[in-house]
Amino acid sequence: MRDLEAIKTELEAQPSVLLAVLFGSVARGRSGPQSDLDLGVQLDPDTPQERRRIEVLAARATRRQTDVVFLDDAPPLLRFQIARDGRVLVEHQPRAWPRFKEKAMTDWWDWAPTARKINAIYLRRLKEQVAHGGS
């Protein structure tokens, strides 16, 4: 896919990008003609000012809608999903991908019981509202 090669080329030229990962429907091989490109990017911690520039570079490199998620800020469930389904595009720092995957998996399994409790409470309250005609 030309879009992926273009984004990969742009991100490979950026030394501040330690890791870039494709995730979402395109990475899983389930994309359609309207599917966007989902990119997870890990930047050198000394270059936070690069965020907007990386978003613009990714958007300009393709004709598709491109969503950039900065991996260090992503919530645990999203990091887990990226670790599970992601495809590495750029890995400037040796072992950045295995380190990310290990941390994402560990963080998710630590957080999962709490997430399940929160979801159960939310669903119970939602059912109560529906039962009482509330919105």
C-alpha positions in Angstrom: 0.0 0.0 0.0 1.5 3.3 -1.1 0.1 5.2 1.8 1.9 3.0 4.3 5.2 3.2 2.4 4.9 7.0 2.2 4.2 7.3 6.0 7.0 4.9 6.8 9.5 6.9 4.6 8.5 10.1 6.3 8.8 8.7 9.9 12.0 6.9 9.2 13.6 10.3 8.4 12.6 11.6 11.8 15.3 10.8 14.4 12.9 11.8 17.2 10.6 8.9 16.3 11.8 5.9 18.4 8.9 3.6 17.4 6.0 3.9 14.9 3.4 1.2 14.8 0.4 0.6 12.5 -2.7 -0.6 14.4 -6.4 -0.8 13.8 -8.3 -2.3 10.9 -5.5 -1.8 8.4 -3.0 -3.7 10.6 -5.5 -6.5 11.2 -6.2 -6.8 7.4 -9.8 -5.8 7.8 -9.8 -2.4 6.2 -12.2 -1.0 3.7 -11.9 1.8 1.2 -12.9 4.4 3.8 -10.7 3.1 6.6 -8.3 5.5 8.3 -4.7 4.7 9.2 -4.1 4.4 12.9 -0.5 5.1 13.9 1.1 4.7 17.3 4.2 6.8 17.8 6.8 6.9 20.6 9.0 10.0 20.5 12.3 10.6 22.2 11.3 12.0 25.6 13.6 15.0 25.0 11.5 16.1 21.9 7.9 16.7 23.1 7.7 19.7 20.7 7.8 17.3 17.8 4.3 16.0 18.4 2.4 18.4 16.1 5.0 18.1 13.4 4.8 14.3 13.4 1.0 14.5 13.1 1.3 16.9 10.2 3.9 14.8 8.4 1.8 11.7 8.8 -1.3 13.4 7.5 0.5 14.9 4.5 2.1 11.6 3.5 -1.2 10.0 2.6 -4.6 10.6 1.1 -6.3 8.7 3.9 -7.5 10.1 7.2 -4.6 9.4 9.6 -4.9 9.3 13.3 -1.7 9.5 15.4 -1.7 8.3 19.0 1.4 9.0 21.1 2.1 5.7 22.8 3.3 7.1 26.1 0.0 8.9 26.6 -2.4 6.2 25.4 -4.7 4.5 27.9 -3.9 1.0 29.0 -6.6 -0.8 26.9 -5.5 1.0 23.7 -1.8 0.2 24.4 -2.7 -3.4 25.0 -4.6 -3.5 21.7 -1.7 -1.9 19.9 0.7 -4.4 21.4 -1.5 -7.3 20.4 -2.3 -6.3 16.8 0.3 -3.7 15.8 2.7 -3.9 13.0 6.0 -2.1 13.4 6.8 0.5 10.7 9.8 2.2 12.3 12.0 1.1 15.2 14.9 3.5 15.6 15.7 2.4 19.1 16.8 -1.2 19.4 14.2 -3.3 21.2 11.7 -0.5 21.4 8.9 -2.7 20.2 9.4 -5.6 22.6 9.8 -3.2 25.5 6.6 -1.4 24.6 4.7 -4.7 24.2 5.9 -6.0 27.6 5.0 -2.8 29.4 1.6 -2.5 27.6 0.7 -6.1 28.5 1.8 -5.7 32.1 0.0 -2.4 32.6 -3.2 -3.8 31.0 -3.3 -6.9 33.2 -2.7 -4.7 36.3 -5.5 -2.4 35.2 -8.0 -5.0 33.8 -9.7 -5.9 37.2 -10.3 -2.3 38.0 -11.6 -1.6 34.4 -14.1 -4.6 34.8 -15.4 -3.2 38.1 -15.8 0.3 36.6 -17.7 -1.2 33.6 -19.9 -3.3 35.8 -20.9 -0.2 37.9 -21.5 1.9 34.8 -23.7 -0.9 33.2 -25.7 -1.3 36.5 -26.3 2.5 36.6 -27.3 2.6 33.0 -29.8 -0.3 33.5 -31.2 1.5 36.5 -31.7 4.7 34.5 -33.4 2.8 31.7 -35.7 0.9 34.1 -36.7 4.2 35.7 -37.2 6.1 32.4 -34.3 8.4 33.0 -31.8 9.6 30.5 
